PDB file of C-alpha atoms in Angstrom:
ATOM      1  CA  MET M 699      42.979   2.743  -3.387  1.00 82.00           C
ATOM      2  CA  THR M 700      46.035   1.029  -4.853  1.00 88.00           C
ATOM      3  CA  VAL M 701      46.452   0.390  -8.577  1.00 85.00           C
ATOM      4  CA  SER M 702      48.966  -1.983 -10.116  1.00 87.00           C
ATOM      5  CA  GLY M 703      49.905  -3.231 -13.569  1.00 86.00           C
ATOM      6  CA  PRO M 704      52.292  -2.444 -16.398  1.00 88.00           C
ATOM      7  CA  ARG M 705      53.927   0.941 -15.806  1.00 89.00           C
ATOM      8  CA  ARG M 706      52.862   2.327 -19.177  1.00 89.00           C
ATOM      9  CA  LEU M 707      49.240   1.556 -18.286  1.00 88.00           C
ATOM     10  CA  VAL M 708      49.494   2.735 -14.690  1.00 87.00           C
ATOM     11  CA  ASP M 709      50.838   6.051 -15.967  1.00 89.00           C
ATOM     12  CA  ASN M 710      47.704   6.407 -18.076  1.00 88.00           C
ATOM     13  CA  VAL M 711      45.316   6.029 -15.116  1.00 90.00           C
ATOM     14  CA  ALA M 712      43.558   9.357 -14.612  1.00 92.00           C
ATOM     15  CA  GLU M 713      41.190   8.211 -11.873  1.00 92.00           C
ATOM     16  CA  VAL M 714      39.387   5.256 -10.345  1.00 90.00           C
ATOM     17  CA  VAL M 715      35.613   5.379 -10.615  1.00 89.00           C
ATOM     18  CA  LEU M 716      32.681   3.353  -9.316  1.00 84.00           C
ATOM     19  CA  PRO M 717      30.278   2.584 -12.185  1.00 83.00           C
ATOM     20  CA  VAL M 718      26.835   3.230 -10.676  1.00 79.00           C
ATOM     21  CA  ASP M 719      23.672   2.110 -12.457  1.00 76.00           C
ATOM     22  CA  ILE M 720      20.691   3.829 -10.830  1.00 72.00           C
ATOM     23  CA  GLY M 721      18.163   2.284 -13.219  1.00 67.00           C
ATOM     24  CA  GLU M 722      14.598   2.893 -12.006  1.00 64.00           C
ATOM     25  CA  ARG M 723      15.582   3.473  -8.382  1.00 68.00           C
ATOM     26  CA  THR M 724      13.940   6.414  -6.642  1.00 67.00           C
ATOM     27  CA  ASP M 725      15.359   5.971  -3.117  1.00 75.00           C
ATOM     28  CA  ASP M 726      18.853   5.918  -1.632  1.00 83.00           C
ATOM     29  CA  PHE M 727      20.525   2.489  -1.780  1.00 82.00           C
ATOM     30  CA  THR M 728      23.683   0.727  -0.589  1.00 86.00           C
ATOM     31  CA  VAL M 729      25.479  -1.825  -2.763  1.00 82.00           C
ATOM     32  CA  ASP M 730      28.895  -3.336  -3.548  1.00 86.00           C
ATOM     33  CA  PHE M 731      30.677  -1.839  -6.561  1.00 84.00           C
ATOM     34  CA  ILE M 732      33.735  -3.020  -8.508  1.00 88.00           C
ATOM     35  CA  PRO M 733      36.065  -0.020  -8.962  1.00 90.00           C
ATOM     36  CA  GLU M 734      37.311   0.703 -12.457  1.00 91.00           C
ATOM     37  CA  ALA M 735      40.443   2.514 -13.655  1.00 90.00           C
ATOM     38  CA  VAL M 736      39.921   4.963 -16.521  1.00 91.00           C
ATOM     39  CA  ASP M 737      42.182   7.193 -18.589  1.00 92.00           C
ATOM     40  CA  ALA M 738      41.857  10.923 -19.201  1.00 90.00           C
ATOM     41  CA  ALA M 739      39.239  10.275 -21.888  1.00 90.00           C
ATOM     42  CA  GLY M 740      37.127   8.229 -19.496  1.00 88.00           C
ATOM     43  CA  GLN M 741      37.949   4.945 -21.216  1.00 91.00           C
ATOM     44  CA  PRO M 742      38.388   1.911 -18.913  1.00 91.00           C
ATOM     45  CA  ILE M 743      41.800   0.242 -18.557  1.00 91.00           C
ATOM     46  CA  PRO M 744      40.871  -3.388 -17.761  1.00 89.00           C
ATOM     47  CA  GLU M 745      44.503  -4.536 -17.329  1.00 90.00           C
ATOM     48  CA  ILE M 746      44.842  -2.454 -14.142  1.00 89.00           C
ATOM     49  CA  ALA M 747      44.351  -4.295 -10.837  1.00 88.00           C
ATOM     50  CA  ILE M 748      42.727  -2.306  -8.030  1.00 87.00           C
ATOM     51  CA  LEU M 749      42.744  -2.933  -4.287  1.00 88.00           C
ATOM     52  CA  PRO M 750      40.343  -3.214  -2.652  1.00 88.00           C
ATOM     53  CA  SER M 751      38.598  -5.020  -5.472  1.00 85.00           C
ATOM     54  CA  ARG M 752      35.100  -4.243  -4.156  1.00 87.00           C
ATOM     55  CA  VAL M 753      33.784  -1.129  -2.446  1.00 85.00           C
ATOM     56  CA  THR M 754      30.554  -0.808  -0.462  1.00 87.00           C
ATOM     57  CA  THR M 755      29.003   2.623  -0.697  1.00 85.00           C
ATOM     58  CA  THR M 756      25.675   4.385  -0.306  1.00 87.00           C
ATOM     59  CA  VAL M 757      24.237   6.202  -3.292  1.00 82.00           C
ATOM     60  CA  GLU M 758      21.926   9.113  -2.568  1.00 80.00           C
ATOM     61  CA  VAL M 759      19.152   9.501  -5.123  1.00 72.00           C
ATOM     62  CA  ASP M 760      17.609  12.955  -5.430  1.00 67.00           C
ATOM     63  CA  GLN M 761      14.222  13.211  -7.087  1.00 64.00           C
ATOM     64  CA  ARG M 762      14.274  15.103 -10.337  1.00 68.00           C
ATOM     65  CA  GLY M 763      11.266  17.041 -11.538  1.00 81.00           C
ATOM     66  CA  ARG M 764       7.838  17.070  -9.906  1.00 88.00           C
ATOM     67  CA  SER M 765       5.381  14.369  -8.862  1.00 90.00           C
ATOM     68  CA  VAL M 766       1.693  15.104  -9.534  1.00 94.00           C
ATOM     69  CA  PRO M 767      -1.525  13.032  -9.318  1.00 96.00           C
ATOM     70  CA  ILE M 768      -3.100  11.361 -12.348  1.00 97.00           C
ATOM     71  CA  LEU M 769      -6.781  11.962 -13.107  1.00 97.00           C
ATOM     72  CA  VAL M 770      -8.710   9.464 -15.232  1.00 97.00           C
ATOM     73  CA  GLN M 771     -10.663  11.070 -18.077  1.00 97.00           C
ATOM     74  CA  THR M 772     -13.743   9.214 -19.361  1.00 97.00           C
ATOM     75  CA  VAL M 773     -16.060   9.542 -22.349  1.00 97.00           C
ATOM     76  CA  GLY M 774     -19.513   8.072 -22.856  1.00 97.00           C
ATOM     77  CA  ASN M 775     -22.015   6.716 -20.361  1.00 96.00           C
ATOM     78  CA  PRO M 776     -22.510   3.234 -18.884  1.00 96.00           C
ATOM     79  CA  ALA M 777     -25.397   1.099 -20.085  1.00 93.00           C
ATOM     80  CA  GLN M 778     -28.887   1.940 -18.851  1.00 86.00           C
ATOM     81  CA  GLY M 779     -29.282   0.887 -15.234  1.00 82.00           C
ATOM     82  CA  TYR M 780     -25.548   1.194 -14.518  1.00 88.00           C
ATOM     83  CA  GLU M 781     -23.414   3.991 -13.124  1.00 90.00           C
ATOM     84  CA  SER M 782     -19.780   4.991 -12.754  1.00 94.00           C
ATOM     85  CA  VAL M 783     -18.821   5.151  -9.074  1.00 90.00           C
ATOM     86  CA  GLY M 784     -15.165   6.143  -9.246  1.00 93.00           C
ATOM     87  CA  SER M 785     -11.905   5.874 -11.106  1.00 96.00           C
ATOM     88  CA  VAL M 786      -8.243   5.400 -10.221  1.00 96.00           C
ATOM     89  CA  ALA M 787      -4.940   5.285 -12.051  1.00 97.00           C
ATOM     90  CA  ASN M 788      -2.123   2.861 -11.328  1.00 97.00           C
ATOM     91  CA  PRO M 789       0.326   4.312 -10.526  1.00 95.00           C
ATOM     92  CA  ALA M 790      -1.612   7.132  -8.891  1.00 95.00           C
ATOM     93  CA  THR M 791       1.117   9.728  -9.515  1.00 95.00           C
ATOM     94  CA  VAL M 792       3.536  10.542 -12.304  1.00 94.00           C
ATOM     95  CA  LEU M 793       7.017  12.067 -12.135  1.00 93.00           C
ATOM     96  CA  LEU M 794       7.539  14.870 -14.638  1.00 94.00           C
ATOM     97  CA  ASP M 795      10.707  16.644 -15.736  1.00 92.00           C
ATOM     98  CA  GLY M 796      11.082  19.942 -17.521  1.00 92.00           C
ATOM     99  CA  PRO M 797      11.640  23.652 -17.007  1.00 91.00           C
ATOM    100  CA  ASP M 798      10.919  24.703 -13.425  1.00 87.00           C
ATOM    101  CA  GLU M 799       8.558  27.495 -14.464  1.00 89.00           C
ATOM    102  CA  GLN M 800       6.391  25.023 -16.398  1.00 90.00           C
ATOM    103  CA  LEU M 801       6.434  22.320 -13.723  1.00 91.00           C
ATOM    104  CA  ALA M 802       5.296  24.856 -11.122  1.00 88.00           C
ATOM    105  CA  ASP M 803       2.014  25.361 -13.020  1.00 91.00           C
ATOM    106  CA  ILE M 804       1.155  21.651 -13.329  1.00 93.00           C
ATOM    107  CA  LEU M 805      -1.123  20.473 -10.501  1.00 92.00           C
ATOM    108  CA  SER M 806      -2.244  17.196 -12.136  1.00 94.00           C
ATOM    109  CA  VAL M 807      -2.237  15.324 -15.433  1.00 96.00           C
ATOM    110  CA  VAL M 808      -5.027  13.456 -17.213  1.00 97.00           C
ATOM    111  CA  THR M 809      -5.156  10.187 -19.075  1.00 97.00           C
ATOM    112  CA  ALA M 810      -6.235   9.830 -22.650  1.00 97.00           C
ATOM    113  CA  PRO M 811     -10.047   9.452 -22.664  1.00 97.00           C
ATOM    114  CA  VAL M 812     -11.273   6.060 -21.446  1.00 98.00           C
ATOM    115  CA  ASP M 813     -14.404   4.915 -23.286  1.00 98.00           C
ATOM    116  CA  ILE M 814     -17.073   3.618 -20.875  1.00 98.00           C
ATOM    117  CA  ASP M 815     -20.013   3.942 -23.269  1.00 97.00           C
ATOM    118  CA  GLY M 816     -22.412   1.033 -22.760  1.00 96.00           C
ATOM    119  CA  ALA M 817     -20.245  -0.545 -20.032  1.00 96.00           C
ATOM    120  CA  THR M 818     -21.889  -3.005 -17.632  1.00 93.00           C
ATOM    121  CA  GLU M 819     -18.779  -3.873 -15.616  1.00 95.00           C
ATOM    122  CA  THR M 820     -15.584  -2.237 -14.395  1.00 96.00           C
ATOM    123  CA  VAL M 821     -13.346  -0.996 -17.228  1.00 97.00           C
ATOM    124  CA  SER M 822      -9.565  -1.456 -16.902  1.00 97.00           C
ATOM    125  CA  ILE M 823      -7.304  -0.296 -19.722  1.00 97.00           C
ATOM    126  CA  ARG M 824      -3.686   0.669 -20.273  1.00 97.00           C
ATOM    127  CA  THR M 825      -3.437   4.182 -21.621  1.00 97.00           C
ATOM    128  CA  GLY M 826      -1.162   7.168 -22.002  1.00 96.00           C
ATOM    129  CA  LEU M 827      -1.228  10.712 -20.662  1.00 96.00           C
ATOM    130  CA  GLN M 828      -2.140  13.807 -22.589  1.00 94.00           C
ATOM    131  CA  GLY M 829      -2.053  17.578 -22.352  1.00 90.00           C
ATOM    132  CA  LEU M 830       1.561  17.944 -21.216  1.00 92.00           C
ATOM    133  CA  PRO M 831       3.067  21.293 -22.204  1.00 91.00           C
ATOM    134  CA  GLY M 832       6.019  21.398 -24.564  1.00 88.00           C
ATOM    135  CA  GLY M 833       9.344  20.686 -22.914  1.00 91.00           C
ATOM    136  CA  VAL M 834       7.769  18.572 -20.150  1.00 93.00           C
ATOM    137  CA  ARG M 835       8.251  14.812 -20.283  1.00 92.00           C
ATOM    138  CA  VAL M 836       7.329  11.802 -18.162  1.00 94.00           C
ATOM    139  CA  VAL M 837      10.222  10.373 -16.143  1.00 90.00           C
ATOM    140  CA  ASN M 838       8.347   7.696 -14.211  1.00 90.00           C
ATOM    141  CA  PRO M 839       6.693   5.504 -15.389  1.00 93.00           C
ATOM    142  CA  ALA M 840       9.372   5.397 -18.042  1.00 89.00           C
ATOM    143  CA  ASP M 841       7.004   4.442 -20.876  1.00 93.00           C
ATOM    144  CA  GLY M 842       4.453   7.091 -19.899  1.00 93.00           C
ATOM    145  CA  GLN M 843       1.712   4.450 -19.665  1.00 95.00           C
ATOM    146  CA  VAL M 844      -0.680   3.894 -16.743  1.00 97.00           C
ATOM    147  CA  VAL M 845      -3.570   1.536 -16.020  1.00 98.00           C
ATOM    148  CA  ALA M 846      -6.867   3.402 -15.752  1.00 98.00           C
ATOM    149  CA  VAL M 847      -9.641   1.652 -13.812  1.00 98.00           C
ATOM    150  CA  VAL M 848     -13.227   2.939 -13.926  1.00 98.00           C
ATOM    151  CA  GLN M 849     -15.631   1.217 -11.529  1.00 96.00           C
ATOM    152  CA  ILE M 850     -19.047   0.414 -12.987  1.00 94.00           C
ATOM    153  CA  ARG M 851     -21.922  -1.030 -10.962  1.00 85.00           C
ATOM    154  CA  PRO M 852     -25.688  -1.431 -11.317  1.00 82.00           C
ATOM    155  CA  ARG M 853     -27.518   1.731 -10.347  1.00 85.00           C
ATOM    156  CA  GLY M 854     -29.256   1.091  -7.063  1.00 86.00           C
ATOM    157  CA  VAL M 855     -30.100   2.206  -3.561  1.00 88.00           C
ATOM    158  CA  THR M 856     -28.803   1.569  -0.075  1.00 91.00           C
ATOM    159  CA  GLN M 857     -31.200   0.567   2.685  1.00 93.00           C
ATOM    160  CA  LEU M 858     -31.038  -0.442   6.350  1.00 94.00           C
ATOM    161  CA  LEU M 859     -33.072  -3.533   7.262  1.00 94.00           C
ATOM    162  CA  SER M 860     -33.650  -3.429  11.016  1.00 94.00           C
ATOM    163  CA  ASP M 861     -34.244  -6.008  13.751  1.00 95.00           C
ATOM    164  CA  LEU M 862     -32.984  -9.063  11.904  1.00 96.00           C
ATOM    165  CA  PRO M 863     -32.492 -11.976  14.326  1.00 97.00           C
ATOM    166  CA  VAL M 864     -28.957 -13.260  14.912  1.00 97.00           C
ATOM    167  CA  ARG M 865     -28.568 -17.041  14.885  1.00 96.00           C
ATOM    168  CA  LEU M 866     -25.843 -18.486  17.141  1.00 96.00           C
ATOM    169  CA  VAL M 867     -24.158 -21.630  15.804  1.00 96.00           C
ATOM    170  CA  GLY M 868     -21.219 -23.811  16.752  1.00 94.00           C
ATOM    171  CA  VAL M 869     -21.627 -23.647  20.533  1.00 94.00           C
ATOM    172  CA  PRO M 870     -19.060 -26.070  22.020  1.00 93.00           C
ATOM    173  CA  GLU M 871     -20.382 -29.113  23.831  1.00 91.00           C
ATOM    174  CA  GLY M 872     -20.653 -28.570  27.575  1.00 91.00           C
ATOM    175  CA  PHE M 873     -21.248 -24.818  27.273  1.00 94.00           C
ATOM    176  CA  SER M 874     -24.276 -22.573  27.423  1.00 93.00           C
ATOM    177  CA  ALA M 875     -24.260 -19.410  25.335  1.00 94.00           C
ATOM    178  CA  SER M 876     -25.972 -16.058  25.080  1.00 95.00           C
ATOM    179  CA  ILE M 877     -25.687 -13.303  22.478  1.00 96.00           C
ATOM    180  CA  GLU M 878     -26.108  -9.554  22.796  1.00 96.00           C
ATOM    181  CA  PRO M 879     -27.801  -8.020  20.927  1.00 96.00           C
ATOM    182  CA  ASP M 880     -29.810 -10.891  19.520  1.00 96.00           C
ATOM    183  CA  ALA M 881     -31.094  -8.762  16.630  1.00 96.00           C
ATOM    184  CA  LEU M 882     -29.399  -6.112  14.507  1.00 97.00           C
ATOM    185  CA  GLY M 883     -29.617  -4.072  11.340  1.00 96.00           C
ATOM    186  CA  VAL M 884     -28.048  -4.899   7.983  1.00 97.00           C
ATOM    187  CA  VAL M 885     -27.222  -2.236   5.393  1.00 96.00           C
ATOM    188  CA  VAL M 886     -27.667  -3.616   1.872  1.00 95.00           C
ATOM    189  CA  PHE M 887     -27.255  -2.313  -1.673  1.00 91.00           C
ATOM    190  CA  ALA M 888     -29.341  -3.451  -4.641  1.00 90.00           C
ATOM    191  CA  SER M 889     -31.019  -2.167  -7.753  1.00 85.00           C
ATOM    192  CA  GLU M 890     -34.224  -0.224  -7.235  1.00 83.00           C
ATOM    193  CA  ASP M 891     -36.350  -3.060  -8.615  1.00 84.00           C
ATOM    194  CA  THR M 892     -34.646  -5.675  -6.442  1.00 89.00           C
ATOM    195  CA  MET M 893     -34.867  -3.513  -3.335  1.00 90.00           C
ATOM    196  CA  ALA M 894     -38.591  -2.957  -3.860  1.00 89.00           C
ATOM    197  CA  GLY M 895     -39.258  -6.685  -3.519  1.00 90.00           C
ATOM    198  CA  LEU M 896     -36.660  -7.469  -0.824  1.00 92.00           C
ATOM    199  CA  SER M 897     -37.779  -8.596   2.628  1.00 90.00           C
ATOM    200  CA  GLY M 898     -35.885  -9.347   5.805  1.00 89.00           C
ATOM    201  CA  ASN M 899     -36.857 -13.019   5.509  1.00 92.00           C
ATOM    202  CA  GLU M 900     -34.426 -13.356   2.581  1.00 95.00           C
ATOM    203  CA  ILE M 901     -31.458 -12.291   4.725  1.00 96.00           C
ATOM    204  CA  SER M 902     -29.903 -14.420   7.452  1.00 96.00           C
ATOM    205  CA  VAL M 903     -27.441 -13.283  10.100  1.00 97.00           C
ATOM    206  CA  SER M 904     -25.336 -15.758  12.049  1.00 97.00           C
ATOM    207  CA  VAL M 905     -22.485 -15.823  14.539  1.00 96.00           C
ATOM    208  CA  SER M 906     -20.245 -18.845  15.114  1.00 95.00           C
ATOM    209  CA  ALA M 907     -18.952 -19.742  18.578  1.00 94.00           C
ATOM    210  CA  GLU M 908     -16.932 -22.678  17.262  1.00 93.00           C
ATOM    211  CA  GLY M 909     -13.550 -23.022  18.946  1.00 90.00           C
ATOM    212  CA  LEU M 910     -14.249 -20.401  21.607  1.00 91.00           C
ATOM    213  CA  GLY M 911     -13.710 -20.893  25.326  1.00 91.00           C
ATOM    214  CA  ALA M 912     -15.522 -19.593  28.371  1.00 93.00           C
ATOM    215  CA  GLY M 913     -15.874 -15.811  28.574  1.00 94.00           C
ATOM    216  CA  ARG M 914     -17.094 -12.845  26.538  1.00 94.00           C
ATOM    217  CA  HIS M 915     -16.177 -12.624  22.855  1.00 95.00           C
ATOM    218  CA  GLN M 916     -16.725  -9.828  20.331  1.00 94.00           C
ATOM    219  CA  ILE M 917     -17.536 -11.355  16.936  1.00 95.00           C
ATOM    220  CA  ARG M 918     -18.407  -9.919  13.527  1.00 94.00           C
ATOM    221  CA  PRO M 919     -21.593 -11.513  12.205  1.00 96.00           C
ATOM    222  CA  SER M 920     -21.816 -13.319   8.867  1.00 96.00           C
ATOM    223  CA  VAL M 921     -24.610 -12.233   6.536  1.00 97.00           C
ATOM    224  CA  THR M 922     -26.196 -14.229   3.714  1.00 97.00           C
ATOM    225  CA  VAL M 923     -28.120 -12.286   1.068  1.00 96.00           C
ATOM    226  CA  PRO M 924     -29.676 -13.117  -2.315  1.00 95.00           C
ATOM    227  CA  PRO M 925     -27.243 -13.132  -5.288  1.00 92.00           C
ATOM    228  CA  GLU M 926     -28.440  -9.790  -6.654  1.00 89.00           C
ATOM    229  CA  VAL M 927     -28.013  -8.045  -3.282  1.00 93.00           C
ATOM    230  CA  GLN M 928     -24.772  -6.790  -1.718  1.00 91.00           C
ATOM    231  CA  TRP M 929     -24.497  -6.357   2.035  1.00 93.00           C
ATOM    232  CA  LEU M 930     -22.304  -3.471   3.131  1.00 93.00           C
ATOM    233  CA  ARG M 931     -22.206  -3.631   6.935  1.00 95.00           C
ATOM    234  CA  THR M 932     -24.128  -4.564  10.048  1.00 96.00           C
ATOM    235  CA  ASP M 933     -25.324  -2.205  12.777  1.00 95.00           C
ATOM    236  CA  PRO M 934     -23.751  -2.795  15.239  1.00 94.00           C
ATOM    237  CA  GLU M 935     -20.680  -4.232  13.486  1.00 94.00           C
ATOM    238  CA  VAL M 936     -19.945  -6.736  16.294  1.00 94.00           C
ATOM    239  CA  VAL M 937     -21.997  -8.695  18.808  1.00 96.00           C
ATOM    240  CA  VAL M 938     -20.976 -10.078  22.188  1.00 96.00           C
ATOM    241  CA  VAL M 939     -21.165 -13.833  22.701  1.00 96.00           C
ATOM    242  CA  THR M 940     -20.883 -15.077  26.287  1.00 96.00           C
ATOM    243  CA  LEU M 941     -19.985 -18.723  26.894  1.00 95.00           C
ATOM    244  CA  GLU M 942     -20.345 -20.423  30.277  1.00 94.00           C
ATOM    245  CA  ARG M 943     -19.676 -23.992  31.240  1.00 91.00           C
ATOM    246  CA  ALA M 944     -22.974 -25.778  31.703  1.00 82.00           C
ATOM    247  CA  LEU M 945     -23.652 -27.131  35.208  1.00 74.00           C
ATOM    248  CA  PRO M 946     -23.870 -30.932  35.349  1.00 70.00           C
ATOM    249  CA  ASN M 947     -27.347 -32.347  35.883  1.00 66.00           C
ATOM    250  CA  PRO M 948     -27.924 -33.691  39.455  1.00 65.00           C
ATOM    251  CA  PRO M 949     -28.046 -37.508  39.705  1.00 66.00           C
ATOM    252  CA  ALA M 950     -31.513 -38.937  39.345  1.00 63.00           C
ATOM    253  CA  THR M 951     -33.074 -40.549  42.487  1.00 64.00           C
ATOM    254  CA  ALA M 952     -35.155 -43.700  42.170  1.00 61.00           C
ATOM    255  CA  PRO M 953     -38.827 -43.060  43.022  1.00 64.00           C
ATOM    256  CA  THR M 954     -40.274 -44.813  46.123  1.00 61.00           C
ATOM    257  CA  PRO M 955     -42.940 -47.388  45.141  1.00 63.00           C
ATOM    258  CA  ARG M 956     -46.417 -46.348  46.192  1.00 63.00           C
ATOM    259  CA  GLY M 957     -47.605 -48.203  49.320  1.00 56.00           C
ATOM    260  CA  ALA M 958     -44.145 -49.335  50.338  1.00 53.00           C
ATOM    261  CA  ALA M 959     -43.330 -48.872  54.038  1.00 51.00           C
ATOM    262  CA  ALA M 960     -39.960 -47.896  55.312  1.00 49.00           C
ATOM    263  CA  ALA M 961     -38.139 -50.829  56.889  1.00 49.00           C
ATOM    264  CA  THR M 962     -37.345 -50.592  60.625  1.00 49.00           C
ATOM    265  CA  PRO M 963     -34.953 -52.769  62.479  1.00 51.00           C
ATOM    266  CA  GLY M 964     -36.600 -55.358  64.755  1.00 50.00           C
ATOM    267  CA  ARG M 965     -36.027 -58.563  66.647  1.00 48.00           C
ATOM    268  CA  ARG M 966     -36.272 -61.997  65.175  1.00 45.00           C
TER     269      ARG M 966
END
């Protein structure tokens, strides 16, 4: 690089540096930097001109510390008839920094307790981490806060309803259609009370052939269930719809009147 300016200032230039701001970056990055002349004390000398005025360089970012998973800690129990079915933290991992011998012993960290007592729906709350040994700190996320999500749903059962007929809709004009299989099973989830009174007549399965052309098509069925029931999957998950162009009907022939004789040529 070339520096220029008043001699007394040029003589004070100890080095030219690229001021790099890593910020929250965790991966290598390439960017344009404006070089800066500094004196022996590291103070910038803005009157110095530098050529080239911009420098493109790649900055390698090495991870510091150790990344470990976050476990969500809960207290209390959901309301009667409800259950907790899982929990996640966002982000799912945390980057810690501290003495190597302490980091080596940390396999995971836990959130502050999340209260789910009496909950009837999923609980989502911003919370901190706890239980870190002395000398260990959170590097990322910088504020040490995560979002803990605890999934709550009505306590219920899963059941397979078999041999439900599949209704084919939307067959294009001029085509004939067939479906295979024409009946399937639907796996549903509902509360125990709801499931006890549920019948296959309350569930409809349909497949749309709208917009399809001639040939065989694998299609996922659509399932309609009562509001308090959740359908999970069908068995099988797809059906085969076959479309064929319909043959035109033969032209109709006029019937011969009863008692009419066929005309034969003759002389006048």
